[in-house]
mmCIF file of C-alpha atoms in Angstrom:
data_model
loop_
_atom_site.group_PDB
_atom_site.id
_atom_site.type_symbol
_atom_site.label_atom_id
_atom_site.label_comp_id
_atom_site.label_asym_id
_atom_site.label_seq_id
_atom_site.Cartn_x
_atom_site.Cartn_y
_atom_site.Cartn_z
ATOM 1 C CA MET A 1 70.151 153.381 135.737
ATOM 2 C CA SER A 2 73.951 154.070 135.587
ATOM 3 C CA LEU A 3 74.650 156.964 133.658
ATOM 4 C CA PHE A 4 77.868 155.225 132.062
ATOM 5 C CA ARG A 5 75.779 152.379 131.105
ATOM 6 C CA LEU A 6 73.599 154.170 128.733
ATOM 7 C CA PRO A 7 72.909 152.580 125.916
ATOM 8 C CA LEU A 8 75.541 153.796 122.752
ATOM 9 C CA ALA A 9 72.786 155.391 120.394
ATOM 10 C CA PHE A 10 71.540 157.507 123.358
ATOM 11 C CA ALA A 11 75.028 158.612 123.644
ATOM 12 C CA LEU A 12 74.709 159.238 120.094
ATOM 13 C CA ALA A 13 71.947 161.150 120.392
ATOM 14 C CA LEU A 14 73.781 163.838 123.207
ATOM 15 C CA GLY A 15 76.267 164.603 120.758
ATOM 16 C CA LEU A 16 78.387 161.940 121.182
ATOM 17 C CA SER A 17 80.998 160.095 118.700
ATOM 18 C CA ALA A 18 81.302 156.302 119.489
ATOM 19 C CA GLY A 19 84.686 156.423 120.772
ATOM 20 C CA SER A 20 84.375 159.227 122.537
ATOM 21 C CA ALA A 21 80.976 156.927 124.692
ATOM 22 C CA VAL A 22 83.432 154.673 126.106
ATOM 23 C CA ALA A 23 86.757 156.731 126.873
ATOM 24 C CA GLN A 24 88.008 157.868 129.801
ATOM 25 C CA GLU A 25 86.860 161.618 130.367
ATOM 26 C CA ARG A 26 85.924 164.093 132.967
ATOM 27 C CA ALA A 27 81.786 164.323 132.545
ATOM 28 C CA LEU A 28 79.777 166.967 133.155
ATOM 29 C CA VAL A 29 76.381 165.464 134.596
ATOM 30 C CA ILE A 30 72.791 167.157 134.059
ATOM 31 C CA GLY A 31 69.929 166.061 136.792
ATOM 32 C CA THR A 32 66.780 166.401 134.607
ATOM 33 C CA GLY A 33 63.328 164.682 135.272
ATOM 34 C CA PRO A 34 61.219 162.349 134.388
ATOM 35 C CA ALA A 35 61.803 160.472 130.821
ATOM 36 C CA ALA A 36 58.549 161.879 129.651
ATOM 37 C CA GLY A 37 58.589 165.060 130.574
ATOM 38 C CA ASN A 38 59.954 168.273 129.745
ATOM 39 C CA TYR A 39 63.227 168.731 131.661
ATOM 40 C CA PHE A 40 64.880 165.216 130.657
ATOM 41 C CA PRO A 41 65.128 167.047 126.527
ATOM 42 C CA VAL A 42 65.634 170.318 127.265
ATOM 43 C CA GLY A 43 68.562 168.691 129.103
ATOM 44 C CA GLY A 44 69.716 166.883 126.438
ATOM 45 C CA ALA A 45 69.482 170.144 123.824
ATOM 46 C CA LEU A 46 71.823 171.693 126.549
ATOM 47 C CA CYS A 47 74.460 169.170 126.438
ATOM 48 C CA ARG A 48 74.353 168.719 122.520
ATOM 49 C CA VAL A 49 75.292 171.757 122.421
ATOM 50 C CA LEU A 50 77.732 171.228 125.406
ATOM 51 C CA ASN A 51 78.943 168.402 124.136
ATOM 52 C CA GLN A 52 79.777 170.799 120.266
ATOM 53 C CA GLY A 53 82.770 172.298 122.292
ATOM 54 C CA ARG A 54 84.036 169.403 123.956
ATOM 55 C CA ALA A 55 87.213 170.213 122.285
ATOM 56 C CA ASP A 56 87.892 173.155 123.931
ATOM 57 C CA ASP A 57 88.089 171.867 127.274
ATOM 58 C CA GLY A 58 87.407 167.722 127.327
ATOM 59 C CA ALA A 59 84.692 167.923 129.407
ATOM 60 C CA ARG A 60 81.389 165.811 128.088
ATOM 61 C CA CYS A 61 78.270 166.788 129.353
ATOM 62 C CA LEU A 62 75.624 163.611 130.210
ATOM 63 C CA VAL A 63 72.089 163.513 131.706
ATOM 64 C CA GLU A 64 70.371 161.606 134.115
ATOM 65 C CA ALA A 65 66.845 161.082 134.034
ATOM 66 C CA THR A 66 65.388 161.856 138.041
ATOM 67 C CA SER A 67 61.898 162.586 139.284
ATOM 68 C CA GLY A 68 62.444 166.418 139.674
ATOM 69 C CA SER A 69 63.447 168.945 141.208
ATOM 70 C CA ALA A 70 62.860 167.755 144.785
ATOM 71 C CA GLU A 71 65.771 164.475 143.710
ATOM 72 C CA ASN A 72 68.112 166.869 141.528
ATOM 73 C CA LEU A 73 68.474 169.247 144.525
ATOM 74 C CA ARG A 74 68.924 166.178 146.890
ATOM 75 C CA ARG A 75 71.375 164.641 144.741
ATOM 76 C CA LEU A 76 73.224 168.073 143.444
ATOM 77 C CA GLY A 77 74.394 168.548 147.571
ATOM 78 C CA GLN A 78 75.355 164.773 147.682
ATOM 79 C CA GLY A 79 77.628 165.430 145.300
ATOM 80 C CA ASP A 80 76.316 163.137 142.518
ATOM 81 C CA PHE A 81 75.369 165.843 139.382
ATOM 82 C CA ASP A 82 77.116 168.876 138.611
ATOM 83 C CA LEU A 83 74.325 170.750 136.960
ATOM 84 C CA ALA A 84 70.696 170.342 137.491
ATOM 85 C CA ILE A 85 67.544 172.188 136.540
ATOM 86 C CA VAL A 86 64.753 172.888 138.917
ATOM 87 C CA GLN A 87 61.813 175.075 139.029
ATOM 88 C CA SER A 88 62.528 178.205 140.031
ATOM 89 C CA ASP A 89 59.972 178.261 143.151
ATOM 90 C CA TRP A 90 61.960 175.473 144.559
ATOM 91 C CA GLN A 91 65.224 177.422 143.787
ATOM 92 C CA PHE A 92 64.352 180.023 145.912
ATOM 93 C CA HIS A 93 62.967 177.633 148.405
ATOM 94 C CA ALA A 94 66.372 175.241 148.753
ATOM 95 C CA PRO A 95 68.726 177.922 150.687
ATOM 96 C CA SER A 96 65.433 177.512 153.754
ATOM 97 C CA SER A 97 65.254 174.166 153.729
ATOM 98 C CA LEU A 98 68.895 172.968 153.837
ATOM 99 C CA GLU A 99 67.915 169.583 156.423
ATOM 100 C CA THR A 100 64.746 168.998 155.288
ATOM 101 C CA VAL A 101 65.661 166.222 152.014
ATOM 102 C CA GLU A 102 62.031 166.095 151.000
ATOM 103 C CA GLN A 103 62.049 169.463 150.075
ATOM 104 C CA GLY A 104 65.849 169.450 148.002
ATOM 105 C CA SER A 105 68.223 169.734 150.225
ATOM 106 C CA ALA A 106 70.291 171.949 148.487
ATOM 107 C CA GLU A 107 73.937 171.258 151.611
ATOM 108 C CA ALA A 108 73.034 167.820 151.974
ATOM 109 C CA ASP A 109 76.486 167.141 152.127
ATOM 110 C CA GLY A 110 77.842 170.700 153.021
ATOM 111 C CA GLN A 111 77.304 171.259 149.090
ATOM 112 C CA ALA A 112 75.895 174.537 147.812
ATOM 113 C CA VAL A 113 73.646 175.232 145.257
ATOM 114 C CA ARG A 114 74.093 177.923 143.017
ATOM 115 C CA ALA A 115 72.474 179.914 140.126
ATOM 116 C CA VAL A 116 74.023 179.392 136.645
ATOM 117 C CA LEU A 117 70.981 180.320 133.836
ATOM 118 C CA SER A 118 67.486 179.830 133.348
ATOM 119 C CA LEU A 119 65.573 178.323 130.605
ATOM 120 C CA GLN A 120 61.876 178.093 129.653
ATOM 121 C CA ALA A 121 59.424 179.956 130.655
ATOM 122 C CA GLN A 122 56.627 177.147 132.685
ATOM 123 C CA PRO A 123 53.538 180.262 132.644
ATOM 124 C CA LEU A 124 50.135 179.410 134.454
ATOM 125 C CA THR A 125 47.987 178.300 131.950
ATOM 126 C CA LEU A 126 44.200 178.791 131.921
ATOM 127 C CA ILE A 127 42.497 176.759 129.487
ATOM 128 C CA ALA A 128 38.309 177.049 129.612
ATOM 129 C CA GLY A 129 35.929 175.461 127.577
ATOM 130 C CA PRO A 130 34.139 176.937 124.913
ATOM 131 C CA GLU A 131 30.652 177.358 126.645
ATOM 132 C CA SER A 132 32.397 177.940 130.113
ATOM 133 C CA GLY A 133 31.589 181.768 129.919
ATOM 134 C CA ILE A 134 35.010 182.117 132.033
ATOM 135 C CA ASP A 135 36.834 185.402 130.055
ATOM 136 C CA GLY A 136 38.842 186.736 133.293
ATOM 137 C CA LEU A 137 40.540 184.639 136.205
ATOM 138 C CA ALA A 138 37.949 186.078 138.679
ATOM 139 C CA ASP A 139 34.750 183.898 136.716
ATOM 140 C CA LEU A 140 36.824 181.123 138.375
ATOM 141 C CA ALA A 141 34.741 181.005 141.356
ATOM 142 C CA GLY A 142 31.903 178.503 141.950
ATOM 143 C CA LYS A 143 33.457 176.674 138.107
ATOM 144 C CA ARG A 144 34.994 173.081 137.829
ATOM 145 C CA VAL A 145 38.219 173.575 137.583
ATOM 146 C CA SER A 146 40.761 171.096 137.310
ATOM 147 C CA LEU A 147 44.513 171.248 138.431
ATOM 148 C CA ALA A 148 47.552 169.084 138.584
ATOM 149 C CA PRO A 149 47.567 165.710 140.285
ATOM 150 C CA GLU A 150 47.543 165.675 144.199
ATOM 151 C CA GLY A 151 51.008 166.082 145.569
ATOM 152 C CA SER A 152 52.865 167.549 142.504
ATOM 153 C CA SER A 153 55.028 169.706 142.186
ATOM 154 C CA LEU A 154 52.821 171.453 139.299
ATOM 155 C CA ARG A 155 49.671 171.567 142.015
ATOM 156 C CA ALA A 156 51.171 172.803 144.585
ATOM 157 C CA ALA A 157 52.509 175.536 142.646
ATOM 158 C CA THR A 158 49.369 176.225 140.981
ATOM 159 C CA LEU A 159 47.463 176.063 144.985
ATOM 160 C CA SER A 160 50.942 179.149 145.834
ATOM 161 C CA LEU A 161 49.947 181.368 143.050
ATOM 162 C CA LEU A 162 46.061 181.529 143.601
ATOM 163 C CA GLU A 163 46.974 181.970 147.121
ATOM 164 C CA ALA A 164 49.234 185.023 146.330
ATOM 165 C CA MET A 165 46.457 186.048 144.514
ATOM 166 C CA GLY A 166 44.005 186.456 147.232
ATOM 167 C CA TRP A 167 42.169 183.273 146.218
ATOM 168 C CA GLN A 168 41.706 179.709 148.417
ATOM 169 C CA ALA A 169 41.020 176.102 147.003
ATOM 170 C CA SER A 170 38.131 176.735 148.395
ATOM 171 C CA ASP A 171 36.562 179.229 146.281
ATOM 172 C CA LEU A 172 37.314 176.824 143.016
ATOM 173 C CA GLU A 173 34.926 173.073 142.729
ATOM 174 C CA ILE A 174 38.769 170.962 142.655
ATOM 175 C CA ALA A 175 37.497 168.697 139.885
ATOM 176 C CA ALA A 176 39.443 164.831 140.009
ATOM 177 C CA THR A 177 40.515 165.170 136.090
ATOM 178 C CA PRO A 178 44.142 164.121 135.505
ATOM 179 C CA ALA A 179 45.935 165.839 133.865
ATOM 180 C CA GLY A 180 46.221 164.309 130.477
ATOM 181 C CA PRO A 181 43.851 163.632 127.301
ATOM 182 C CA GLU A 182 40.713 162.962 130.581
ATOM 183 C CA MET A 183 41.520 166.697 131.418
ATOM 184 C CA ILE A 184 40.160 167.279 127.875
ATOM 185 C CA GLU A 185 37.843 165.491 127.153
ATOM 186 C CA ALA A 186 36.324 166.355 130.165
ATOM 187 C CA LEU A 187 36.675 169.788 129.119
ATOM 188 C CA CYS A 188 35.113 169.454 125.420
ATOM 189 C CA ARG A 189 32.188 167.368 126.663
ATOM 190 C CA GLY A 190 31.053 170.294 129.674
ATOM 191 C CA GLN A 191 31.661 168.220 132.623
ATOM 192 C CA ILE A 192 34.456 170.597 133.637
ATOM 193 C CA ASP A 193 34.328 174.446 132.895
ATOM 194 C CA ALA A 194 38.642 175.211 133.065
ATOM 195 C CA ALA A 195 41.976 173.773 133.565
ATOM 196 C CA LEU A 196 44.855 175.573 135.054
ATOM 197 C CA LEU A 197 48.228 174.595 135.266
ATOM 198 C CA PRO A 198 51.443 175.546 135.039
ATOM 199 C CA LEU A 199 53.013 174.294 131.350
ATOM 200 C CA SER A 200 56.075 174.874 129.046
ATOM 201 C CA HIS A 201 54.669 175.897 125.470
ATOM 202 C CA PRO A 202 54.197 174.495 122.680
ATOM 203 C CA SER A 203 51.902 172.522 124.581
ATOM 204 C CA GLY A 204 50.167 168.924 123.323
ATOM 205 C CA LEU A 205 47.194 169.154 126.033
ATOM 206 C CA VAL A 206 46.850 172.675 125.077
ATOM 207 C CA LYS A 207 46.793 172.314 121.034
ATOM 208 C CA ALA A 208 44.374 169.081 121.161
ATOM 209 C CA ALA A 209 41.599 171.323 123.425
ATOM 210 C CA ALA A 210 41.724 173.965 121.050
ATOM 211 C CA GLU A 211 41.474 172.553 117.658
ATOM 212 C CA ARG A 212 38.770 170.173 119.409
ATOM 213 C CA CYS A 213 36.032 172.059 120.534
ATOM 214 C CA ASN A 214 37.143 175.321 120.613
ATOM 215 C CA ALA A 215 38.804 175.930 123.954
ATOM 216 C CA ARG A 216 40.224 178.937 124.948
ATOM 217 C CA LEU A 217 43.452 180.220 126.940
ATOM 218 C CA ILE A 218 41.882 183.014 129.533
ATOM 219 C CA PRO A 219 44.426 185.767 130.036
ATOM 220 C CA LEU A 220 45.223 187.597 133.309
ATOM 221 C CA GLU A 221 45.007 190.916 133.890
ATOM 222 C CA PRO A 222 47.847 193.233 134.754
ATOM 223 C CA ALA A 223 47.261 193.846 138.282
ATOM 224 C CA VAL A 224 47.321 190.349 138.838
ATOM 225 C CA ILE A 225 50.245 189.922 137.561
ATOM 226 C CA GLU A 226 51.792 192.907 139.335
ATOM 227 C CA LEU A 227 50.167 190.914 142.796
ATOM 228 C CA VAL A 228 51.893 187.628 141.913
ATOM 229 C CA GLU A 229 55.468 189.311 140.753
ATOM 230 C CA ARG A 230 55.587 191.153 144.514
ATOM 231 C CA ALA A 231 54.481 188.522 146.390
ATOM 232 C CA TRP A 232 56.578 185.769 144.728
ATOM 233 C CA PRO A 233 60.321 187.111 143.264
ATOM 234 C CA PHE A 234 60.497 183.651 141.754
ATOM 235 C CA TYR A 235 57.170 184.024 139.553
ATOM 236 C CA GLY A 236 57.375 186.536 136.885
ATOM 237 C CA ARG A 237 55.029 187.787 133.968
ATOM 238 C CA ALA A 238 55.179 184.938 131.175
ATOM 239 C CA ASP A 239 53.586 185.497 128.001
ATOM 240 C CA ILE A 240 52.191 182.102 126.028
ATOM 241 C CA PRO A 241 53.538 183.051 122.509
ATOM 242 C CA GLY A 242 50.489 183.865 119.737
ATOM 243 C CA GLY A 243 50.365 181.929 117.247
ATOM 244 C CA LEU A 244 51.176 178.016 118.343
ATOM 245 C CA TYR A 245 47.594 177.169 118.761
ATOM 246 C CA ALA A 246 44.171 177.741 116.769
ATOM 247 C CA GLY A 247 42.379 181.013 116.888
ATOM 248 C CA HIS A 248 44.958 182.367 119.382
ATOM 249 C CA PRO A 249 47.403 184.897 117.114
ATOM 250 C CA GLU A 250 48.431 186.700 119.584
ATOM 251 C CA ALA A 251 49.980 186.049 123.151
ATOM 252 C CA THR A 252 48.261 185.502 126.460
ATOM 253 C CA PRO A 253 50.345 187.706 129.213
ATOM 254 C CA THR A 254 49.810 185.367 132.266
ATOM 255 C CA ILE A 255 52.246 184.597 135.263
ATOM 256 C CA GLY A 256 54.920 181.686 135.648
ATOM 257 C CA LEU A 257 57.318 179.711 136.920
ATOM 258 C CA ARG A 258 60.682 179.162 134.645
ATOM 259 C CA ALA A 259 63.427 176.013 134.594
ATOM 260 C CA THR A 260 66.515 176.702 135.787
ATOM 261 C CA LEU A 261 69.967 175.570 135.783
ATOM 262 C CA VAL A 262 71.507 175.587 138.468
ATOM 263 C CA ALA A 263 75.263 173.845 139.881
ATOM 264 C CA SER A 264 76.798 172.672 142.286
ATOM 265 C CA ALA A 265 78.876 175.923 143.731
ATOM 266 C CA ALA A 266 82.186 173.361 143.831
ATOM 267 C CA LEU A 267 82.012 173.053 140.435
ATOM 268 C CA SER A 268 84.876 174.750 139.047
ATOM 269 C CA ASP A 269 84.497 179.141 137.922
ATOM 270 C CA ASP A 270 86.200 177.856 134.498
ATOM 271 C CA VAL A 271 84.582 175.131 134.131
ATOM 272 C CA VAL A 272 80.824 177.168 134.710
ATOM 273 C CA TYR A 273 82.393 179.856 132.321
ATOM 274 C CA ARG A 274 82.856 178.115 129.767
ATOM 275 C CA LEU A 275 79.847 176.614 129.481
ATOM 276 C CA VAL A 276 78.159 179.540 130.369
ATOM 277 C CA ALA A 277 79.725 181.395 127.566
ATOM 278 C CA ARG A 278 78.381 178.091 125.277
ATOM 279 C CA LEU A 279 75.091 177.948 126.108
ATOM 280 C CA PHE A 280 75.310 182.278 125.149
ATOM 281 C CA GLY A 281 77.282 181.908 122.427
ATOM 282 C CA GLN A 282 75.260 178.885 120.555
ATOM 283 C CA LEU A 283 72.054 180.869 121.394
ATOM 284 C CA GLU A 284 70.606 179.947 117.892
ATOM 285 C CA ALA A 285 71.825 176.376 117.858
ATOM 286 C CA LEU A 286 70.225 175.988 121.611
ATOM 287 C CA ARG A 287 66.803 177.589 120.489
ATOM 288 C CA ALA A 288 66.791 174.402 117.603
ATOM 289 C CA GLN A 289 67.078 171.801 119.827
ATOM 290 C CA HIS A 290 63.463 172.171 121.117
ATOM 291 C CA PRO A 291 60.531 173.722 120.673
ATOM 292 C CA LEU A 292 60.013 174.462 124.371
ATOM 293 C CA LEU A 293 63.521 176.580 124.028
ATOM 294 C CA ALA A 294 63.179 178.059 120.942
ATOM 295 C CA HIS A 295 62.039 181.853 122.567
ATOM 296 C CA LEU A 296 65.093 181.966 125.017
ATOM 297 C CA ALA A 297 66.749 185.265 125.783
ATOM 298 C CA PRO A 298 69.933 186.445 126.984
ATOM 299 C CA GLY A 299 68.652 188.693 129.109
ATOM 300 C CA GLU A 300 65.617 186.911 130.621
ATOM 301 C CA MET A 301 68.162 183.953 131.455
ATOM 302 C CA VAL A 302 70.033 186.061 134.033
ATOM 303 C CA ALA A 303 67.296 188.065 135.038
ATOM 304 C CA LYS A 304 64.359 185.356 135.296
ATOM 305 C CA GLY A 305 63.795 183.131 137.452
ATOM 306 C CA ASN A 306 66.905 182.863 139.576
ATOM 307 C CA THR A 307 66.337 183.939 143.510
ATOM 308 C CA ILE A 308 69.816 182.281 144.763
ATOM 309 C CA SER A 309 74.100 183.634 143.830
ATOM 310 C CA PHE A 310 74.885 183.214 141.594
ATOM 311 C CA HIS A 311 77.905 180.467 140.203
ATOM 312 C CA ASP A 312 81.114 182.775 140.594
ATOM 313 C CA GLY A 313 81.868 181.646 136.741
ATOM 314 C CA ALA A 314 78.250 182.605 135.755
ATOM 315 C CA ILE A 315 78.613 186.223 137.017
ATOM 316 C CA ARG A 316 82.281 186.730 135.059
ATOM 317 C CA TYR A 317 80.993 185.883 131.772
ATOM 318 C CA TYR A 318 77.083 187.900 132.795
ATOM 319 C CA GLU A 319 79.482 190.827 133.903
ATOM 320 C CA GLU A 320 81.933 191.024 130.477
ATOM 321 C CA GLN A 321 78.529 190.791 128.605
ATOM 322 C CA ASP A 322 77.224 193.736 130.815
ATOM 323 C CA LEU A 323 74.153 191.371 131.445
ATOM 324 C CA PRO A 324 72.341 193.240 134.096
ATOM 325 C CA LEU A 325 72.370 190.594 137.474
ATOM 326 C CA PRO A 326 69.023 190.521 140.146
ATOM 327 C CA THR A 327 69.550 192.411 143.037
ATOM 328 C CA GLN A 328 70.459 189.899 144.852
ATOM 329 C CA ASN A 329 73.578 188.936 143.104
ATOM 330 C CA SER A 330 74.179 192.903 141.853
ATOM 331 C CA GLU A 331 75.008 194.442 146.172
#
């Protein structure tokens, strides 16, 4: 569906007035993810905050639902989008997969991709059944474990994480249970021992499992977290906040990906500078837009998950604010 045929109610939900929904203004278009997923509402939250500052720059922000990171990178390279939300592993691999559309071409039409900021963490979430006997990662050997669906980016991310930790898929008895309500049913009935998948939090799946059968979040050991961080720079420590789920008052340490906002290098430095300044300047308002964004922290939004060169407009703002850039952007 074309952005410019969106229902008026949706335009209003993004903070646009009835008149501006049809006004001939310059638009910043963000590629997100499936409408039923997490990236689409997060993109909407970004646009609502950015659209509150339209009087300053005359641009309006719009989102488009997509199939996810691969499509976003391809279409960003083709010039369809100005900005896109992508998983940090897709951001990392984009420069080395420019010729492969299936892996998210970052320069399909000579259009380079630049980092802007990172958003919510997507922690590797290990949920164990109450009778599973699982208290740590090592206890998964030989257990019946549900992963994200075959062929999905979440499953690929989980398997690459296991590989970084020295595990192989053959070390687990991988169950075919879908990552949804059926997974919770199987976990609580003892048909599987655990589920392992990257999730944004709060998660309805984890909430249901904890409340229904006292399923437990299992922390990762510090040595495992350090090992993965050394192996793959797009992963980082990602605590699951305490107090979100029954029986879990304390934070659960783990490792995870992040959702990241990237831009076309062709996007004006001034435009990127203004949008970054607005998002950081209105951080409290951004956090309040969606529970997934409630724990955003300025330092992490720069340092975590961003592994490619930053857009010059973003660099200008971060240097003004004395926010340290990752190594690859500060040399």
